[in-house]
XYZ file of C-alpha atoms in Angstrom:
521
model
C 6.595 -15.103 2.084
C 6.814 -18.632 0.936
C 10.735 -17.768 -0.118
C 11.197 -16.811 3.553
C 9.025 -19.680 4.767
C 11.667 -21.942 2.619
C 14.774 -20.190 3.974
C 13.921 -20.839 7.541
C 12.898 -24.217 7.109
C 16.235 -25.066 5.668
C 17.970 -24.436 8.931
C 15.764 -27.583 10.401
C 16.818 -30.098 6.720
C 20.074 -30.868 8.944
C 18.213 -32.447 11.787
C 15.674 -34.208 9.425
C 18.503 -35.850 7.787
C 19.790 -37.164 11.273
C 16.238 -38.254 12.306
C 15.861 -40.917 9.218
C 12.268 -37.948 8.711
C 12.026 -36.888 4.752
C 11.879 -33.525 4.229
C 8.844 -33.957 2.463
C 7.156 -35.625 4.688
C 7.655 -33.258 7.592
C 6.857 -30.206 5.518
C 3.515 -31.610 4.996
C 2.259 -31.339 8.218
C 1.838 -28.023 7.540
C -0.688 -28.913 4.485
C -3.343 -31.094 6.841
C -3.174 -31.114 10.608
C -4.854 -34.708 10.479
C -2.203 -36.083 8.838
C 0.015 -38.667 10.143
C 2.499 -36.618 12.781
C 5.771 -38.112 12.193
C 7.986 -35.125 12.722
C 8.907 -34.798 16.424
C 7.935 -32.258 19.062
C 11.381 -30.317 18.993
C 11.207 -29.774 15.016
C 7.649 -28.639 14.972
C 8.226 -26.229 17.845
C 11.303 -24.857 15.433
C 9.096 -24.822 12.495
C 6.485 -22.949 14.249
C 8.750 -20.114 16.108
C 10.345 -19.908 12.643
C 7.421 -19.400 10.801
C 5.803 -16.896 12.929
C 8.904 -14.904 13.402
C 9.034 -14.497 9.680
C 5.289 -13.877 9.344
C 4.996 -11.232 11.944
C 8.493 -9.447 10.554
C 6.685 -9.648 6.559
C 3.144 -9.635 5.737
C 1.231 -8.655 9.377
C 4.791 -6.334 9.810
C 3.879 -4.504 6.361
C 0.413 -4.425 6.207
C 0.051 -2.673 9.794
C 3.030 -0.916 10.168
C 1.512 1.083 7.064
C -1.558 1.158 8.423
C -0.185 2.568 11.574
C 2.152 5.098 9.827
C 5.436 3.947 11.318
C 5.889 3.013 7.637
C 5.353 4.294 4.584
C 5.829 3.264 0.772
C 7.051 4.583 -2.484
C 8.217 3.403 -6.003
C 4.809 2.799 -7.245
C 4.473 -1.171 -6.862
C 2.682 -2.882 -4.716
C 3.453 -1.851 -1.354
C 2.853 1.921 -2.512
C -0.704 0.415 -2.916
C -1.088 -0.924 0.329
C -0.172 2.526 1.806
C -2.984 3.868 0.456
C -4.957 1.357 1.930
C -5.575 -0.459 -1.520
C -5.289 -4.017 -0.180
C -7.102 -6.776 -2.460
C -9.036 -9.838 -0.789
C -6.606 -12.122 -3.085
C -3.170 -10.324 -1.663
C -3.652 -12.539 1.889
C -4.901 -15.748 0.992
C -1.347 -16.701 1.523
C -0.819 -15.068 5.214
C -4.092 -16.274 5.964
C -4.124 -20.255 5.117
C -0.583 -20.959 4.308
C 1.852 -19.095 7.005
C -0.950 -19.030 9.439
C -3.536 -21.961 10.122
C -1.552 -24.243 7.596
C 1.765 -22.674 8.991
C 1.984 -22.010 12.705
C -1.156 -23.066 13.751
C -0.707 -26.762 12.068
C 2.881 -27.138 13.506
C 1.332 -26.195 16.781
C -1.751 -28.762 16.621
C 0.763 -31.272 15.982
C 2.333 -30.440 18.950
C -0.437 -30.824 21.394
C -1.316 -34.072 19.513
C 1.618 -35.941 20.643
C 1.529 -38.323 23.510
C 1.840 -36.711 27.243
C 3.789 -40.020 28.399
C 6.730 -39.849 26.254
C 6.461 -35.902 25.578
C 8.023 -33.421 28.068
C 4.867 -31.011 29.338
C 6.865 -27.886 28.468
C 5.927 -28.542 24.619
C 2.639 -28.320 25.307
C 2.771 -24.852 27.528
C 4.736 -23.765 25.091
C 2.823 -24.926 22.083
C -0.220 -23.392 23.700
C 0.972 -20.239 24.330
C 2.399 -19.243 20.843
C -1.458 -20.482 19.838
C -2.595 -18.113 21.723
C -0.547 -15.222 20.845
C -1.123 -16.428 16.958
C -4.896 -16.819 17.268
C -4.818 -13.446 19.144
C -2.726 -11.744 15.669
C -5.646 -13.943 13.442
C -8.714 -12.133 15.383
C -6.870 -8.658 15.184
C -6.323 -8.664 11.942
C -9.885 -10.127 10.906
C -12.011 -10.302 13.405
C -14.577 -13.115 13.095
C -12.559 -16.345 12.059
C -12.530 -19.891 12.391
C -11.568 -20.648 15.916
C -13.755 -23.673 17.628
C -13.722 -25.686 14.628
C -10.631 -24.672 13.053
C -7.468 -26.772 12.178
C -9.437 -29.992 11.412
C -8.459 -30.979 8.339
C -10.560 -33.012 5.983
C -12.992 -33.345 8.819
C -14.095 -30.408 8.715
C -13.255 -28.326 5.079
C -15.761 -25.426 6.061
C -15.542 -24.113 9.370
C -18.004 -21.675 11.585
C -16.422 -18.416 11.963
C -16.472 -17.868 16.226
C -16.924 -14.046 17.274
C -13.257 -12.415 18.348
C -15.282 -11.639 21.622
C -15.476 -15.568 22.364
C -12.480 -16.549 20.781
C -10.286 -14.308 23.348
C -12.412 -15.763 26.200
C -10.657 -18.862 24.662
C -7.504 -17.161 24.697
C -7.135 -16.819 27.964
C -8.279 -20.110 29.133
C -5.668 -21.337 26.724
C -2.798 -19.216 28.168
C -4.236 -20.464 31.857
C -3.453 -23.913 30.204
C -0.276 -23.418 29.465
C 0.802 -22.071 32.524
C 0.198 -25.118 34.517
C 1.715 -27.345 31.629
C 4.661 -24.865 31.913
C 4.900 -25.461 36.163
C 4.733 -28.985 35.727
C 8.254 -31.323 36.116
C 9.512 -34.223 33.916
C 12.263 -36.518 33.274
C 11.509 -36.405 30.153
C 13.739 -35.126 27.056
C 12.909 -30.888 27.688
C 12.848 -28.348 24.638
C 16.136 -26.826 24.862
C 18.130 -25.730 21.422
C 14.713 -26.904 19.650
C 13.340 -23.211 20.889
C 14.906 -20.595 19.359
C 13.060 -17.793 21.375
C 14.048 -18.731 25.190
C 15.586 -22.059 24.892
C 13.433 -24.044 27.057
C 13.741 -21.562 30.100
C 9.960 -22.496 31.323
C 10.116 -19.111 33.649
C 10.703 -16.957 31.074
C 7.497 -18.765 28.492
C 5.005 -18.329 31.943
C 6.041 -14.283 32.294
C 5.403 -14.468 28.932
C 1.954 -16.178 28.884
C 1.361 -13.604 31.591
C 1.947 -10.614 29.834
C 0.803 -11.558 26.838
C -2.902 -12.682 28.813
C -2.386 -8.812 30.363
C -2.070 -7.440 26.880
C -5.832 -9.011 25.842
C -7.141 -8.290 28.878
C -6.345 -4.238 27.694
C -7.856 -5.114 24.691
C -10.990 -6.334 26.552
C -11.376 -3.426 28.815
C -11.910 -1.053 26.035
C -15.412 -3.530 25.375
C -16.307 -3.744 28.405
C -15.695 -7.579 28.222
C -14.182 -8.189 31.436
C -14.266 -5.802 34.445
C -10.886 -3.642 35.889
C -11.671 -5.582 39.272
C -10.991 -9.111 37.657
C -7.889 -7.417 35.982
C -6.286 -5.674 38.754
C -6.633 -8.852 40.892
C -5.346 -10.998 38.369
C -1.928 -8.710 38.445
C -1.627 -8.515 41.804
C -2.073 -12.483 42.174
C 1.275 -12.566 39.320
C 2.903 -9.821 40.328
C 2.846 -11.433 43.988
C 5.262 -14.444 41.908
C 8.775 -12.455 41.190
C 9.896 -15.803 39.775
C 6.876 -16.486 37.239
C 4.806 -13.427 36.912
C 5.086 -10.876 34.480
C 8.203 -10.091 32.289
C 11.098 -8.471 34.513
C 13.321 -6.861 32.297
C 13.866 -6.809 28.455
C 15.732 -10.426 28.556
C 12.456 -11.632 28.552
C 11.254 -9.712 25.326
C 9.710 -12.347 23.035
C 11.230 -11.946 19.613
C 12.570 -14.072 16.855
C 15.990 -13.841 16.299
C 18.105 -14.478 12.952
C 21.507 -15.191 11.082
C 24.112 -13.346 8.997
C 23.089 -15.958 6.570
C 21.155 -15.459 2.948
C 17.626 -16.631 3.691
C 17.884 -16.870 7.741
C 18.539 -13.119 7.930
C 15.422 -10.693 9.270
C 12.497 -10.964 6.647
C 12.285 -6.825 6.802
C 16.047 -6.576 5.782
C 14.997 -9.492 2.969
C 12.376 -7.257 1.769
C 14.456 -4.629 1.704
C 16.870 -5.827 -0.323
C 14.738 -7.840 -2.924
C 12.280 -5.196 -3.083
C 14.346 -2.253 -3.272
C 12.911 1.451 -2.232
C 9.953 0.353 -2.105
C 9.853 1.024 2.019
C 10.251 4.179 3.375
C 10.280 5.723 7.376
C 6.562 7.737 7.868
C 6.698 11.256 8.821
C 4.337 10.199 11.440
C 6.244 8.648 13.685
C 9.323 10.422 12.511
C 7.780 13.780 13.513
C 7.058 12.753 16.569
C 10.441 11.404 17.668
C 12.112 14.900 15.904
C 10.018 17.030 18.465
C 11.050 15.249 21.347
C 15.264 15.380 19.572
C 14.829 10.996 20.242
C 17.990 9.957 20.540
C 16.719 6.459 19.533
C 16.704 7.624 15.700
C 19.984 7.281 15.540
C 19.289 3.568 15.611
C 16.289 3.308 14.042
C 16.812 5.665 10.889
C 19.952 7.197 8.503
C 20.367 10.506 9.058
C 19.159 12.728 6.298
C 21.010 15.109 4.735
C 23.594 11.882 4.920
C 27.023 12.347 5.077
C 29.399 9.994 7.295
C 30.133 12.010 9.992
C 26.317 12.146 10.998
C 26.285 8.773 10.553
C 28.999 8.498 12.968
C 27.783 11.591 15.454
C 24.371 11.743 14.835
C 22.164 14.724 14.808
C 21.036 15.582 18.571
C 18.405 18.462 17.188
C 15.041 18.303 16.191
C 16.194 18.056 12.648
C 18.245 15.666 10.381
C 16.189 12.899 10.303
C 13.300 12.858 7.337
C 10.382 10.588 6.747
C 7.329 10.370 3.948
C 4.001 11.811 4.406
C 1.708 8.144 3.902
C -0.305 7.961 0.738
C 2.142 10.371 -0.923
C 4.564 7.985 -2.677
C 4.032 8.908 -6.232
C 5.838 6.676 -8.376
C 8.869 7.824 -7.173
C 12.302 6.832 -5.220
C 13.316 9.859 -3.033
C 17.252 9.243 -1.792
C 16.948 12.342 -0.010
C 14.617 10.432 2.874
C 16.196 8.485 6.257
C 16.326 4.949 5.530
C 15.562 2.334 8.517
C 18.609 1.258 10.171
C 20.286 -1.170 12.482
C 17.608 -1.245 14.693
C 15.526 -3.372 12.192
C 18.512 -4.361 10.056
C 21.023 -5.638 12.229
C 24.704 -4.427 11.870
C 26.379 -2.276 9.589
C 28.869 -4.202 7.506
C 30.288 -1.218 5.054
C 33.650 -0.398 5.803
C 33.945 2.863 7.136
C 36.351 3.729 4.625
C 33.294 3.169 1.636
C 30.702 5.293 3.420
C 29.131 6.615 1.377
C 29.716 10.715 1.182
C 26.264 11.791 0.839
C 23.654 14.057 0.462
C 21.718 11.411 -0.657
C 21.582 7.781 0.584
C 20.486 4.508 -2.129
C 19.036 1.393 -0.180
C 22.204 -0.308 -1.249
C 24.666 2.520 -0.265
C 25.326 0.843 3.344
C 25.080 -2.853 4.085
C 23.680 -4.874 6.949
C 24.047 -8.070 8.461
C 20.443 -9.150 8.831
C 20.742 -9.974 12.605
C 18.324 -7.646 13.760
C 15.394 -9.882 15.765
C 11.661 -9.058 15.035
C 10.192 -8.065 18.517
C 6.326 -9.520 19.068
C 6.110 -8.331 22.477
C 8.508 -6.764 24.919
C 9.146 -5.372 28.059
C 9.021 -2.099 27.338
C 4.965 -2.667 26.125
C 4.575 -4.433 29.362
C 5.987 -1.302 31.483
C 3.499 0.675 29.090
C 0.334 -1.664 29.829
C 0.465 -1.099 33.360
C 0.584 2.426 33.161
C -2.297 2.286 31.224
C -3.862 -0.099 33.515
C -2.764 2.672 36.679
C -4.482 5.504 34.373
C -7.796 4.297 33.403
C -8.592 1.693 35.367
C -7.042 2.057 38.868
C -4.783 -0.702 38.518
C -2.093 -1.397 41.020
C 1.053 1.055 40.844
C 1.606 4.360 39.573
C 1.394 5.215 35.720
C 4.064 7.392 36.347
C 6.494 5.040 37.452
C 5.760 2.520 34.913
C 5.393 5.188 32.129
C 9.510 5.534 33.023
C 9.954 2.337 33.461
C 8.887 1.960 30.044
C 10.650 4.400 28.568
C 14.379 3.340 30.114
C 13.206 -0.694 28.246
C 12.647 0.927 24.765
C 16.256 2.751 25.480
C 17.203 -0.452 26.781
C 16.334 -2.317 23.918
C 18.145 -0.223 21.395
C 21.097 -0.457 23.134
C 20.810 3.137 24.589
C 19.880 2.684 28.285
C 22.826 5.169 29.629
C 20.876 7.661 27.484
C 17.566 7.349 29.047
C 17.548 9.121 32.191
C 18.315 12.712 30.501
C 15.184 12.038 27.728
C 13.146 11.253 30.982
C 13.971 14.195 32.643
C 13.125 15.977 29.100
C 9.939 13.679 28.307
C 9.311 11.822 31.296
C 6.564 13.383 33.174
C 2.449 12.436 32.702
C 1.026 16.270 32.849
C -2.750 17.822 32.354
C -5.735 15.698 31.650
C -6.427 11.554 32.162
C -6.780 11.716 28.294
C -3.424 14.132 27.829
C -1.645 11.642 29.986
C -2.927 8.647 27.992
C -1.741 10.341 24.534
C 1.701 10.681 26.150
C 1.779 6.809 27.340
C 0.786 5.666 23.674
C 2.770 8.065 22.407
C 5.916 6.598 24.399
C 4.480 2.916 23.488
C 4.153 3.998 19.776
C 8.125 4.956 19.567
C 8.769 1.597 22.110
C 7.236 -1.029 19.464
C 8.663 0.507 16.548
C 8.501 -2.321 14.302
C 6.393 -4.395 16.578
C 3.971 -6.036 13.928
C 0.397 -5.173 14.720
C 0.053 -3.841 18.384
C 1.111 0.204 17.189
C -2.498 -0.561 14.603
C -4.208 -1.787 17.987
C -3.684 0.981 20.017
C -4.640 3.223 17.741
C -8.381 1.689 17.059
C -8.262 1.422 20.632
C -7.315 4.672 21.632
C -6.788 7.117 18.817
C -3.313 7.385 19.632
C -0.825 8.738 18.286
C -2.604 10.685 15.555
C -2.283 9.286 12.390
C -2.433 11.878 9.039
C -5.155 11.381 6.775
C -3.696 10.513 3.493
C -4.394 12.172 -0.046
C -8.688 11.227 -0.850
C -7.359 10.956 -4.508
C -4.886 8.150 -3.644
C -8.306 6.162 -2.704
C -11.233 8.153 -3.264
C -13.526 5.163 -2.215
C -11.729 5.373 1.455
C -11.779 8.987 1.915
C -8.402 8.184 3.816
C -9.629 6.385 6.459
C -7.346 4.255 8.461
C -8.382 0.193 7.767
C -10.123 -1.141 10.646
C -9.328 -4.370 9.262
C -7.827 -6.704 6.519
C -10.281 -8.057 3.848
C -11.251 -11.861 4.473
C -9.413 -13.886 1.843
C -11.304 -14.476 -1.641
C -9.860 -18.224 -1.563
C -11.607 -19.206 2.057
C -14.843 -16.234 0.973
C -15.002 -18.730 -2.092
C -14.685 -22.224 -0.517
C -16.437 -21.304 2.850
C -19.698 -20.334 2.590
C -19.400 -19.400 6.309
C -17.438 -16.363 5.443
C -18.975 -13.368 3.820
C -16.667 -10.554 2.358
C -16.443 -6.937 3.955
C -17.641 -3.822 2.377
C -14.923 -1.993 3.130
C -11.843 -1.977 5.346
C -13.287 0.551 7.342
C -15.866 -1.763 9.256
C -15.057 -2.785 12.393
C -15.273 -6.396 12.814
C -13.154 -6.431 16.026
C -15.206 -6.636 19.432
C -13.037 -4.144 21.019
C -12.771 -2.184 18.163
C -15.688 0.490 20.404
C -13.538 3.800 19.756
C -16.225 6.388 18.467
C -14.169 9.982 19.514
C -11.037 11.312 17.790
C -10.060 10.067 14.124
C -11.589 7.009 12.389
């Protein structure tokens, strides 16, 4: 990660130079949040949107992606490990302190440390959104973790851990917080090219802080920690706002995008290509997507058997797309499997002419450009909320209407929206029991973040859904294949906090919402 961390913050070394700011000096903000802030609002915000985008499309991408079997591993190294749920305490110090709370979460602080009287108030709604969405990712992942006394620096060395419970009460206050920064007009200097995920467009950052406030509310009602009444009057007070209330359409999808340049291209196509083979497409989700003949895999995977002319018609069946049973890499580098695609990778820059013929397809047979953006939370999720919201807790609307709605977004999104009304009239209908009808909207949500970091692990400790295969007990006999209810604290902050106390196992459930006790565990 710190090679991506590097690569991004090289696009920013052209606007330090301008500013008379060192580049060591501004990178060192992200070491101690109580140091002198002498970078200015618009590079921090860059550093921060950078950093994140490349965090949630490596580390929080790879571990729960895996975890959540749209992934899978294989050539026996290190990611083939985490797949079967053999992830070390010492393997996310790094994601933890440095891209994290030293990463984001210091570029942020910095942020909301600058003077209101010469600072626009847009950097501040915006600042305190992505803390919220980044504190909401820290809880997730670990539950318990420094929240009210976090991101003090020397001050404070050895933080209280705060209960996720109370630290997403803080949440939303937060996001409240930043929509009233984000209503508020200045004269001041605005964030324009300085934000590289809506430019400054403060409408777009409040539908945003709305949706993203809806999505932890979800989260809550599976705890019981706030009530469907409070919820379903909160969306009909935003929906009431067509201007600033929820997201409208997948222009407002929050993603990172990236360059068709070495080191600013999408951190899953880096992996790819520095760690070759070592990712593979899980037969989970691939399964799923062959039963229903998705036409979406023809974006998101190779075909398999390869050859160029599926590549260039590809297979409308059930068949001719293949993915790897989790926990069952092996050692070994199967060519015969679908390989992710332009979906995730951006475009495909072989010339047609060097295709190559197939049966079999290497990681470096076809090329990409990198462009593909990582997605943190889109439209199509949003769509799939409030059907979920309609379902189980009477909220306003009909599931089945937003169920479609979220459907034509994900088709949308992949640059297939002519072909969603026919897989609608295939796939589109909610049918037998409140529970059968929720396994069909996760379902649908599942396939809709593909490659959405984290939220696809959510749902299923929320929900159970989709159903995830057990993998082999003698890939981790300890586990018994159980899915990881969460990631291991890091041994550096377990050894300098004495606050923090390691897990047993991954297969505790540290997160307040985390209530699920039917289905798989």
């Amino acid at each position: 990660m710190n090679t991506y961390k590097a690569g991004f913050r090289s696009l920013i070394v052209a606007g330090l130079l301008l500013t008379g700011t060192s580049c060591s000096d501004y990178f060192d903000v992200n070491t101690s949040p109580n140091l002198a802030a002498s970078a200015p609002a618009n590079l921090l915000l860059t550093s921060a949107e950078g950093m994140l985008g490349f965090t949630m499309g490596s580390d929080v991408h790879r571990y729960t992606l895996l975890f959540s079997q749209q992934l899978a591993a294989q050539n026996g190294r290190q990611t083939e490990a985490w797949d079967a749920y053999n992830l070390q305490s010492t393997e996310v110090n790094g994601l933890f302190r440095t891209n994290l709370y030293a990463g984001v979460m210091a570029d942020l602080e910095q942020i909301l440390a600058k003077d209101p009287q010469v600072t626009h108030p847009a950097f501040f709604g915006i600042a305190k959104t992505l803390k919220a969405f980044t504190y909401s990712v820290i809880t997730d992942l670990w539950g318990d973790v420094p929240f009210s006394q976090a991101l003090q620096g020397t001050t404070n060395t050895q933080p209280k851990l705060d209960p996720s419970r109370d630290i997403y009460t803080g949440l939303i206050r937060l996001l409240d917080e930043a929509i009233v920064d984000l209503g508020k007009t200045s004269s001041l200097a605005a964030p324009t090219t300085a934000d590289y995920v809506y430019a400054g467009n403060t409408q777009r950052w409040i539908r945003l802080a709305n949706t993203l406030k809806l999505r932890l509310y979800l989260h809550m009602l599976n705890a019981g920690a706030v009530t469907p009444e409070v919820v379903n009057a909160f969306v009909r007070t935003t929906e009431a706002n067509a201007q600033t209330g929820f997201m409208t359409g997948v222009a407002d999808d929050f993603q990172q995008r990236f360059e068709a340049t070495a080191n600013r291209q999408n951190p899953i196509h880096q992996f790819i290509l520095t760690r070759t083979d070592d990712i593979a497409v899980s037969a989970t989700i691939m399964n799923l997507m062959n039963s229903k003949a998705d036409p979406r895999r023809a974006v998101y995977f190779t075909p398999a058997p390869f050859s160029p002319a599926a590549l260039a018609t590809p297979p409308a069946s059930t068949t001719g797309y293949i993915g790897l049973q989790n926990g069952t890499g092996g050692n070994q580098v199967r060519n015969t499997l679908s390989r992710l695609h332009t979906y995730v990778r951006g475009n495909v820059t072989t010339p047609a002419a060097s295709v190559p013929a197939g049966p079999t397809l290497g990681v470096t047979s076809l090329a990409y450009d990198g462009t593909a953006p990582v997605q943190m939370l889109n439209f199509a999720e949003y769509n799939f909320i409030r059907a979920e919201l309609a379902l189980r807790y009477g909220g306003p609307g009909d599931a089945q209407t937003f169920f479609q709605r979220g459907i034509t977004a994900s088709f949308t999104d992949a640059g297939l929206g002519a072909q969603a009304a026919a897989y609608i009239t295939r796939n589109g209908t909610l049918t037998g029991s409140p529970e059968q009808q929720l396994q069909q909207i996760i379902e649908e949500k599942y396939v809709g973040n593909f490659m959405v970091a984290l939220e696809p692990w959510n749902d299923w400790r929320r929900t159970g859904y989709p159903g995830l295969s057990r993998i082999p007990t003698s890939v981790n006999p300890g586990n018994q294949g159980r899915v990881p209810r969460a990631l291991p604290y890091p041994q550096q902050e377990v050894d300098a906090n004495p606050n923090i106390s390691q897990r047993n196992s991954l297969s505790e459930r540290p997160v307040f919402w985390d209530t699920r006790t039917t289905g798989p565990q």
